[in-house]
Coordinates of N, CA and C in Angstrom, one line a residue:
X140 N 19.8 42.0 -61.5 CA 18.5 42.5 -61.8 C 17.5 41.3 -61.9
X141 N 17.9 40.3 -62.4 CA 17.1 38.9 -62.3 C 16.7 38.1 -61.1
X142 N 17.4 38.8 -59.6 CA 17.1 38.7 -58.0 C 16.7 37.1 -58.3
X143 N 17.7 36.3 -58.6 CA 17.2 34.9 -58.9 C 18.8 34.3 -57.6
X144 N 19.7 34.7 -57.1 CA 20.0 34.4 -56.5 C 19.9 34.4 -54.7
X145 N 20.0 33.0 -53.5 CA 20.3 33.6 -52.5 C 20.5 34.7 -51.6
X146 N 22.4 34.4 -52.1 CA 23.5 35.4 -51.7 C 23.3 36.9 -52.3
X147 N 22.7 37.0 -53.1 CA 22.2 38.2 -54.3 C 23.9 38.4 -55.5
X148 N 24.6 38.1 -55.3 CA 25.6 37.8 -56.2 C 25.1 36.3 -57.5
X149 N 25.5 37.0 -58.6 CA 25.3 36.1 -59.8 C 26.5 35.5 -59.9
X150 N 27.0 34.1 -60.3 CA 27.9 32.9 -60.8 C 28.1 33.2 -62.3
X151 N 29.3 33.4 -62.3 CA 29.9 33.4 -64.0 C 31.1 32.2 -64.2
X152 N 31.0 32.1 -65.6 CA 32.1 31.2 -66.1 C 33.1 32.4 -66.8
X153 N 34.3 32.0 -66.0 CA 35.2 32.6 -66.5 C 36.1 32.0 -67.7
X154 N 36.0 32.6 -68.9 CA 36.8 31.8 -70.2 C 38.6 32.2 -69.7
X155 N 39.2 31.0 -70.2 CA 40.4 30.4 -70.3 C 41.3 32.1 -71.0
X156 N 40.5 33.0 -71.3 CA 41.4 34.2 -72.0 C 41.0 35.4 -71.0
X157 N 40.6 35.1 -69.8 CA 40.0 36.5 -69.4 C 41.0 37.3 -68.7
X158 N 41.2 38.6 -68.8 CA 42.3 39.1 -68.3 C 42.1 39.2 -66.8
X159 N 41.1 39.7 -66.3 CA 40.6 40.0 -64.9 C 39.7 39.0 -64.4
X160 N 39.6 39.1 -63.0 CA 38.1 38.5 -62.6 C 37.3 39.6 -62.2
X161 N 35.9 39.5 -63.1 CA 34.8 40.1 -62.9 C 35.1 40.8 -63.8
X162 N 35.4 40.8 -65.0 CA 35.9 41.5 -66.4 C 34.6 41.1 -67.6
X163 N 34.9 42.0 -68.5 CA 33.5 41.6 -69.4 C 33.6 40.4 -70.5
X164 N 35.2 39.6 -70.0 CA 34.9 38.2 -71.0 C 34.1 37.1 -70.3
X165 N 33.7 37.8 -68.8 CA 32.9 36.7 -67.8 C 31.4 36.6 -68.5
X166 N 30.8 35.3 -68.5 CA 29.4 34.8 -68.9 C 28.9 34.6 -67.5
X167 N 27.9 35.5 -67.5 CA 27.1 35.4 -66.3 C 26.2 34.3 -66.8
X168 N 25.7 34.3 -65.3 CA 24.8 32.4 -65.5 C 23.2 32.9 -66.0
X169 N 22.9 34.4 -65.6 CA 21.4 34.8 -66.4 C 21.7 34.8 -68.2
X170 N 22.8 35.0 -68.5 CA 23.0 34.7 -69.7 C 22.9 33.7 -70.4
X171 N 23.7 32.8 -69.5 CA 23.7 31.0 -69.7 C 22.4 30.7 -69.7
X172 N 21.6 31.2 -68.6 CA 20.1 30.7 -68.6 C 19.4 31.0 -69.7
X173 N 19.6 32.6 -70.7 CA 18.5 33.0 -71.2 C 18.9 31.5 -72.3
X174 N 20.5 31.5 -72.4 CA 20.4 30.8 -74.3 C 19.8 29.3 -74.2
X175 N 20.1 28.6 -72.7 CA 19.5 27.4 -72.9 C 17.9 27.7 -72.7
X176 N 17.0 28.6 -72.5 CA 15.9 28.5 -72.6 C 15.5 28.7 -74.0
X177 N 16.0 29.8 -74.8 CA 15.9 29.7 -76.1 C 16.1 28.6 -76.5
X178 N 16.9 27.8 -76.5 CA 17.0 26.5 -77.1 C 15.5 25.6 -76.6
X179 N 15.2 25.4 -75.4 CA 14.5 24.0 -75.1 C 13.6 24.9 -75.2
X180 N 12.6 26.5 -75.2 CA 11.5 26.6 -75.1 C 10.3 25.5 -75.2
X181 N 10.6 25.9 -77.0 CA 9.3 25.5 -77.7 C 9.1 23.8 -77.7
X182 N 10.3 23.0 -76.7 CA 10.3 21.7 -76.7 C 11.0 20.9 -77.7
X183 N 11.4 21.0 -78.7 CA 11.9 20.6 -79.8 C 12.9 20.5 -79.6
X184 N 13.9 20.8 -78.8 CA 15.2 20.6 -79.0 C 15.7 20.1 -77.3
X185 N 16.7 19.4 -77.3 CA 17.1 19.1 -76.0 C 19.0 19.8 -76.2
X186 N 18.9 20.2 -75.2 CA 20.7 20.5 -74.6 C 21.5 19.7 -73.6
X187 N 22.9 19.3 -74.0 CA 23.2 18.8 -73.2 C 24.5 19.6 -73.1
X188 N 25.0 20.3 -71.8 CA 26.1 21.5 -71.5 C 26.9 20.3 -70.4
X189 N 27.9 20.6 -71.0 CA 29.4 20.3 -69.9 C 30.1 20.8 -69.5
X190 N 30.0 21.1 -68.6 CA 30.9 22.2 -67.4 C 32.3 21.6 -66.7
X191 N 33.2 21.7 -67.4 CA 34.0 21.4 -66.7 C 35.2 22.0 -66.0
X192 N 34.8 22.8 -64.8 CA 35.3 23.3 -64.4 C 35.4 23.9 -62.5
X193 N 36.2 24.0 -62.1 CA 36.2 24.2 -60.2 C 34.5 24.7 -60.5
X194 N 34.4 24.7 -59.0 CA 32.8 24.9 -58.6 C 31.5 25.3 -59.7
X195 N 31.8 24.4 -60.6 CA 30.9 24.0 -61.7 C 29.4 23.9 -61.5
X196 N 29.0 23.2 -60.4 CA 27.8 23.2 -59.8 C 26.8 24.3 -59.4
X197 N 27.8 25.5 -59.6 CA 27.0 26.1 -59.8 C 27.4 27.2 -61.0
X198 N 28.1 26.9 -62.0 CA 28.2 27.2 -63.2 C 29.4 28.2 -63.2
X199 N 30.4 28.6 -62.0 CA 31.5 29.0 -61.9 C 32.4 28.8 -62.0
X200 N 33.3 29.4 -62.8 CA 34.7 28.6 -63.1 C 36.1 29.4 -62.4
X201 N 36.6 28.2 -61.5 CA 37.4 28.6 -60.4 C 38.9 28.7 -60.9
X202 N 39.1 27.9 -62.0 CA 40.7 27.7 -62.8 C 40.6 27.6 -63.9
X203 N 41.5 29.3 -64.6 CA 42.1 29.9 -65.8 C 43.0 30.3 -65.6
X204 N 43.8 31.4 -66.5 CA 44.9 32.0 -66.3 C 44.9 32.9 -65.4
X205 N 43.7 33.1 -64.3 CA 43.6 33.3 -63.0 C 43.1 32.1 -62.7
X206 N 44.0 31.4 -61.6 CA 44.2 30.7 -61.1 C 43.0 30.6 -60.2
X207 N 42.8 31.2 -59.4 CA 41.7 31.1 -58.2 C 41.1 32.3 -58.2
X208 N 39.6 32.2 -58.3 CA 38.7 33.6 -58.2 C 38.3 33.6 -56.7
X209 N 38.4 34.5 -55.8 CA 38.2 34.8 -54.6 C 36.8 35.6 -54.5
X210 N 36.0 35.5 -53.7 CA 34.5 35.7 -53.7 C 34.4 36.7 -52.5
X211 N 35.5 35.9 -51.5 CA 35.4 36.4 -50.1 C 35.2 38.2 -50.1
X212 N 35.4 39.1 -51.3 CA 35.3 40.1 -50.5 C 34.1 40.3 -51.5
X213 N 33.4 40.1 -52.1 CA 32.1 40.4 -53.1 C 31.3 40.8 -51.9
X214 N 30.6 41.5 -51.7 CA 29.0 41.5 -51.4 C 28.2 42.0 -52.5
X215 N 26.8 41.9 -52.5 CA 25.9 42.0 -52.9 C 25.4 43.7 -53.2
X216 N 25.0 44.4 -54.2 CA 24.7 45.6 -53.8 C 23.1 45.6 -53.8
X217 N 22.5 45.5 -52.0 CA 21.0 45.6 -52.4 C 20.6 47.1 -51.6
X218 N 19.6 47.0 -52.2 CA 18.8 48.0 -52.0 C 18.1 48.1 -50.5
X219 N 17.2 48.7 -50.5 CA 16.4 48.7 -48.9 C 15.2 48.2 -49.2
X220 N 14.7 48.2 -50.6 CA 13.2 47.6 -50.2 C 13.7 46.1 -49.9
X221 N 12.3 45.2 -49.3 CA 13.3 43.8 -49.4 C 13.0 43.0 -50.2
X222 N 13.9 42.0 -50.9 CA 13.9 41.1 -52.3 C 13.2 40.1 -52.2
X223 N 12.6 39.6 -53.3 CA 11.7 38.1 -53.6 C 12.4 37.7 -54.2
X224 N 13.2 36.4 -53.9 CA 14.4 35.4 -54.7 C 13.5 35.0 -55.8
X225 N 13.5 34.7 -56.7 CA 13.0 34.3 -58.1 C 13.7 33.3 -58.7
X226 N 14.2 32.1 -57.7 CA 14.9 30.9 -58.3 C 14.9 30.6 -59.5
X227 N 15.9 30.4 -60.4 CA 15.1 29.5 -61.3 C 15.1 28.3 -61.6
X228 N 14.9 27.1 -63.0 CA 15.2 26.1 -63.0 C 15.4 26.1 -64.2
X229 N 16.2 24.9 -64.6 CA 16.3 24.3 -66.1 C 14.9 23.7 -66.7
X230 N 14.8 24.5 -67.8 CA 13.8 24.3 -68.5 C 13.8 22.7 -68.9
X231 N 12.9 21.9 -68.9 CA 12.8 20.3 -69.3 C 13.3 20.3 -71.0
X232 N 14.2 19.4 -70.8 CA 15.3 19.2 -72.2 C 16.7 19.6 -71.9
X233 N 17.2 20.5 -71.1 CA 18.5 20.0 -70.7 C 18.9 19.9 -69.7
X234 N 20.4 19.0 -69.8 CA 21.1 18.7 -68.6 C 22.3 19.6 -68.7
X235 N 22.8 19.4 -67.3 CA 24.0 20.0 -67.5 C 24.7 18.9 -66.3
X236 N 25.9 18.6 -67.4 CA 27.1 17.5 -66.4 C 28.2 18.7 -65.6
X237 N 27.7 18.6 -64.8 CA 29.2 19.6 -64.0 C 30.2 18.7 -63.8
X238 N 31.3 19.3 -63.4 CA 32.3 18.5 -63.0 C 32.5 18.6 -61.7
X239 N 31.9 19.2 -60.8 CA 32.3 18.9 -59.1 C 30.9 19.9 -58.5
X240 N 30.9 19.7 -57.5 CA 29.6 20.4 -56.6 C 30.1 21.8 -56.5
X241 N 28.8 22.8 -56.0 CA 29.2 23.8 -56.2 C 30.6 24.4 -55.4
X242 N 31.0 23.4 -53.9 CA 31.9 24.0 -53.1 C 33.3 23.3 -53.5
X243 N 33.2 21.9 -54.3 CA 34.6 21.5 -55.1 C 35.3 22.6 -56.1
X244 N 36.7 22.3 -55.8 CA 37.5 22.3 -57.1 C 37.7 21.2 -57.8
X245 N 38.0 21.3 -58.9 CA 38.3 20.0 -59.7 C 39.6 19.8 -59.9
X246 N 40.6 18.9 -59.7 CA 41.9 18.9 -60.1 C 42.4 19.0 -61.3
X247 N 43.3 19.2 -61.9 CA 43.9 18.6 -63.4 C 44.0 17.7 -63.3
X248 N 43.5 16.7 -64.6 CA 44.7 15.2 -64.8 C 45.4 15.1 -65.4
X249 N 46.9 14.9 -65.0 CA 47.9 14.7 -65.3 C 47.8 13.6 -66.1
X250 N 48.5 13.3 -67.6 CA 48.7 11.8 -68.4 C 49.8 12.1 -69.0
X251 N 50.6 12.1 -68.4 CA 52.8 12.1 -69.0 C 52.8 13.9 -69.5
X252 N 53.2 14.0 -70.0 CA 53.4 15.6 -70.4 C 51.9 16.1 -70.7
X253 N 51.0 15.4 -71.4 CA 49.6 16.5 -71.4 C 48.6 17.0 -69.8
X254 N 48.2 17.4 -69.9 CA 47.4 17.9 -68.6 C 45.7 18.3 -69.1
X255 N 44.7 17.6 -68.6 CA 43.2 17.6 -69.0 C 42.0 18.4 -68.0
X256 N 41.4 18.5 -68.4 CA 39.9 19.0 -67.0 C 39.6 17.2 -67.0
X257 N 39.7 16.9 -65.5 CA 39.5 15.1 -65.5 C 38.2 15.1 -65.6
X258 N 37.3 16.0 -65.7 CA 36.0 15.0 -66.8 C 36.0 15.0 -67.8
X259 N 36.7 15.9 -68.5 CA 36.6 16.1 -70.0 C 37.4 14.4 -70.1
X260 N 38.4 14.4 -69.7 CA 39.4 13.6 -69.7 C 38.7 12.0 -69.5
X261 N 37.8 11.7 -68.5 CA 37.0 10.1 -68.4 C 36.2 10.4 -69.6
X262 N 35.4 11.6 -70.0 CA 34.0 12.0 -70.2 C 34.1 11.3 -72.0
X263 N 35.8 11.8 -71.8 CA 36.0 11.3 -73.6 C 36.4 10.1 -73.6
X264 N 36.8 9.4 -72.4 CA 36.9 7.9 -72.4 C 36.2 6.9 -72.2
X265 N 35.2 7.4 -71.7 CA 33.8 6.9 -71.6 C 33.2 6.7 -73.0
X266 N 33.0 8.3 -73.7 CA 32.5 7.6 -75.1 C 32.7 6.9 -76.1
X267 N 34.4 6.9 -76.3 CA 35.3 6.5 -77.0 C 35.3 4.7 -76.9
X268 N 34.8 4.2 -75.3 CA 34.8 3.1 -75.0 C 33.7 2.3 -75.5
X269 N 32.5 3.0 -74.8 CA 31.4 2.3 -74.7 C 30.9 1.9 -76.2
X270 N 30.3 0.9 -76.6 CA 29.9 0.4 -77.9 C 28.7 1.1 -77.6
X271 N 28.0 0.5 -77.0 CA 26.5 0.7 -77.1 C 25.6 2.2 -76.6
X272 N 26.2 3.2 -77.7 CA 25.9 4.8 -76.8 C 24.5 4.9 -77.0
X273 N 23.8 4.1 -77.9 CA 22.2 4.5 -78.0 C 21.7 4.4 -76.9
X274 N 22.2 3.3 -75.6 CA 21.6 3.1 -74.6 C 22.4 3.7 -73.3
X275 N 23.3 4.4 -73.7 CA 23.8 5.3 -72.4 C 22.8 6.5 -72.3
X276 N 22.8 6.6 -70.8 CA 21.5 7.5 -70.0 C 23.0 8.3 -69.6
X277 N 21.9 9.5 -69.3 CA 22.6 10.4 -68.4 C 23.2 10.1 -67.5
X278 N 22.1 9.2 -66.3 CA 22.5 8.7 -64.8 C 23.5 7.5 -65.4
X279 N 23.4 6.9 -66.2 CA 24.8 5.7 -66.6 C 25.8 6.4 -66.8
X280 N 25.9 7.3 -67.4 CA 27.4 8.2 -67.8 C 28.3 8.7 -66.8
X281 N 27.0 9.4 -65.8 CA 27.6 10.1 -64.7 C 28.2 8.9 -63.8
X282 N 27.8 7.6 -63.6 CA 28.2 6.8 -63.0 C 29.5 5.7 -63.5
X283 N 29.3 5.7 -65.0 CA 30.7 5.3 -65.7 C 31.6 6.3 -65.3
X284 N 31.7 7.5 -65.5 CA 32.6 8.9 -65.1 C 33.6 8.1 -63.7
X285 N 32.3 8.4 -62.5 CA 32.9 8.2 -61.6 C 33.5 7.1 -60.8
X286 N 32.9 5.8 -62.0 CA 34.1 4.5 -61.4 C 34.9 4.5 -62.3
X287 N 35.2 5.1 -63.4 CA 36.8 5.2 -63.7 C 37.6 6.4 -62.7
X288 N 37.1 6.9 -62.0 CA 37.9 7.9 -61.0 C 38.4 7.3 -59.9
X289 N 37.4 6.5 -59.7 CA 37.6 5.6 -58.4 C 38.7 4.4 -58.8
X290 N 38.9 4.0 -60.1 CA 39.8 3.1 -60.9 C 40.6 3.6 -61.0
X291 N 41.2 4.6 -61.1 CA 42.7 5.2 -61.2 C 43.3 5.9 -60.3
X292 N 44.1 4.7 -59.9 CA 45.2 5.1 -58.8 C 46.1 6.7 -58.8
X293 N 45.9 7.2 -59.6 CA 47.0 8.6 -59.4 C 45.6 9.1 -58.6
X294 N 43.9 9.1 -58.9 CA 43.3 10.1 -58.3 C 43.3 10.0 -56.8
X295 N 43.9 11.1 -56.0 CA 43.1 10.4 -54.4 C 41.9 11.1 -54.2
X296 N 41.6 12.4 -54.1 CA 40.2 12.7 -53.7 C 40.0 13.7 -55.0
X297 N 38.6 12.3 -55.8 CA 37.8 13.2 -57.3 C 36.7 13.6 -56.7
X298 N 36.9 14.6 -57.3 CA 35.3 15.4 -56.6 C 33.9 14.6 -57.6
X299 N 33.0 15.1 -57.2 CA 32.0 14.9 -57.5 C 30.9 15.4 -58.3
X300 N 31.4 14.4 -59.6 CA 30.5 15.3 -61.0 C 28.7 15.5 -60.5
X301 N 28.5 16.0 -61.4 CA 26.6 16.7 -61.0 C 25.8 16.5 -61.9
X302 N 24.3 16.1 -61.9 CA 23.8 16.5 -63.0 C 22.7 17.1 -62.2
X303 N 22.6 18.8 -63.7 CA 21.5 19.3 -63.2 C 20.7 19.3 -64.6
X304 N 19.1 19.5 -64.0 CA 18.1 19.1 -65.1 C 16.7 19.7 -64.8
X305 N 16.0 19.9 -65.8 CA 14.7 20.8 -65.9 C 13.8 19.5 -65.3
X306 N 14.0 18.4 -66.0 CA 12.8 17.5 -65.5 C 14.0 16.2 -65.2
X307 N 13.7 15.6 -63.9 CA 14.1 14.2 -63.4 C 14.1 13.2 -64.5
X308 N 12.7 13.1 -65.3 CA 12.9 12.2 -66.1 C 14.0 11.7 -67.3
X309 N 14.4 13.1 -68.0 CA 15.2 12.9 -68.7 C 16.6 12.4 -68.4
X310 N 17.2 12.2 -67.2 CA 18.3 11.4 -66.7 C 18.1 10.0 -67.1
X311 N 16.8 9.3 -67.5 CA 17.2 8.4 -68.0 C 16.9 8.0 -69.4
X312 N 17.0 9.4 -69.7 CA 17.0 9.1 -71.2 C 18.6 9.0 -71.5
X313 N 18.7 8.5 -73.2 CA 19.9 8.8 -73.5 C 20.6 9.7 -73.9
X314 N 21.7 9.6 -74.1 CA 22.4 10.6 -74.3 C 22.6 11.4 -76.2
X315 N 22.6 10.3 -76.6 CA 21.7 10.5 -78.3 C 21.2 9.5 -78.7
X316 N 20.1 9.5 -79.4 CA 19.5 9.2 -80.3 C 19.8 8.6 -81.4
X317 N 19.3 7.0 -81.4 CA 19.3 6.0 -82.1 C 20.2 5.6 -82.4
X318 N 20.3 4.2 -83.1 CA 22.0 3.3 -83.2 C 22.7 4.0 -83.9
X319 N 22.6 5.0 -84.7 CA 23.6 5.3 -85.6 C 25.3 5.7 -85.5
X320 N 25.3 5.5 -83.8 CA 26.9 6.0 -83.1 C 27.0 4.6 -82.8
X321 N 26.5 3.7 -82.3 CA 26.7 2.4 -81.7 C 28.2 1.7 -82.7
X322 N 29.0 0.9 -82.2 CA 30.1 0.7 -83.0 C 29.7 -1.0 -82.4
X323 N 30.2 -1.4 -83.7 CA 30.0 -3.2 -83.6 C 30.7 -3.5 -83.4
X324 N 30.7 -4.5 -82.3 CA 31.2 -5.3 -81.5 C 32.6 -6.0 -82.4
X325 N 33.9 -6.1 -81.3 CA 35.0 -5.9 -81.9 C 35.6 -7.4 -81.6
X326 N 36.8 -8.2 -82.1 CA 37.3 -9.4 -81.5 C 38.7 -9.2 -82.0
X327 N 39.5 -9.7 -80.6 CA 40.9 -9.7 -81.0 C 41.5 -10.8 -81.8
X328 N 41.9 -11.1 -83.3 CA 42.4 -12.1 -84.1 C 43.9 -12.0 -83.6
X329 N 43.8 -13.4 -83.2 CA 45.7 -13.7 -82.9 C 45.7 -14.8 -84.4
X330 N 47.2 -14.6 -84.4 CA 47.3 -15.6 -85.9 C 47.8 -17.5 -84.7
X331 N 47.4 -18.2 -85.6 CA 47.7 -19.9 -85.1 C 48.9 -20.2 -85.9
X332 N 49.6 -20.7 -85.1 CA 51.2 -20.8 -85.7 C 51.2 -22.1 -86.8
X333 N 50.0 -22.6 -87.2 CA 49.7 -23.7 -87.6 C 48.8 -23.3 -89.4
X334 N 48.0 -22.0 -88.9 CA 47.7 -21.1 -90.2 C 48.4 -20.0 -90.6
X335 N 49.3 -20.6 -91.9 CA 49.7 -19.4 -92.1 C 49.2 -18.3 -92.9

């Protein structure tokens, strides 16, 4: 009803418990859109959403306990008058980190018996790492992400995380606000065989 897409088919995120595809545990993306605009209307608030999941990019999720959602036989049910596409965009104040473009899947990452979504998986190793998060930007994160992907040999082809956003500018904002996450700088003490 919101004729906001193309294809005239709407993109849902399918949760990890859904019995079917195209079942009513699916979150359509006009949904997704109304709550982030509640949030950033009035400006006050900023969102930051992480999507981590197959064709994310465009807020679709390709892998749950159905394995692979198949599109191929979907059409569209239109009408005969003809349609005005009604794009929308992200309201200015959030981002959203996808985890691969809209035509990727994302792989699992394997780490000995556990198994992760590999952004969640850098995305928490990144934070975990970095000292100085007052000054991590969007566009820094996205690009920390993707050279630890490029730095681990088990990955051969990582798709390519996304960021999408209401205003350009905000990519180089940070990611939160003010030192109060920042962790002080750390030094390895070895003992001298000479102090005991």
């Amino acid at each position: 009803p919101d004729c906001d897409e193309e294809d005239g088919l709407d993109e849902t995120l399918v949760p990890h418990d859904a019995t079917r595809q195209g079942g009513d545990e699916d979150l359509r993306d006009d949904e997704l859109y109304r709550f982030v605009e509640d949030i950033c209307r009035q400006g006050d608030a900023r969102l930051w959403m992480v999507l981590d999941c197959c064709h994310s990019g465009t807020g679709a999720r390709g892998t749950t306990k159905i394995r692979k959602l198949h599109r191929g036989d979907l059409a569209p049910r239109l009408g005969s008058a003809p349609r005005t596409v009604n794009a929308k965009r992200l309201p200015p104040g959030a981002v959203f980190l996808s985890a691969c473009r809209p035509e990727e899947v994302e792989p699992e990452y394997h780490d000995g018996d556990k198994t992760y979504g590999m952004l969640t998986r850098f995305l928490v190793e990144v934070l975990n790492q970095e000292s100085a998060l007052s000054q991590l930007s969007y566009d820094l994160l996205r690009e920390a992400i993707v050279a630890r992907y490029r730095a681990d040999r088990s990955i051969a082809m990582a798709p390519a995380p996304t960021l999408e956003y209401g205003d350009p500018a905000i990519l180089r904002e940070t990611i939160v606000h003010g030192a109060g996450l920042d962790r002080r700088p750390m030094w390895s003490v070895q003992p001298l065989a000479s102090d005991p």
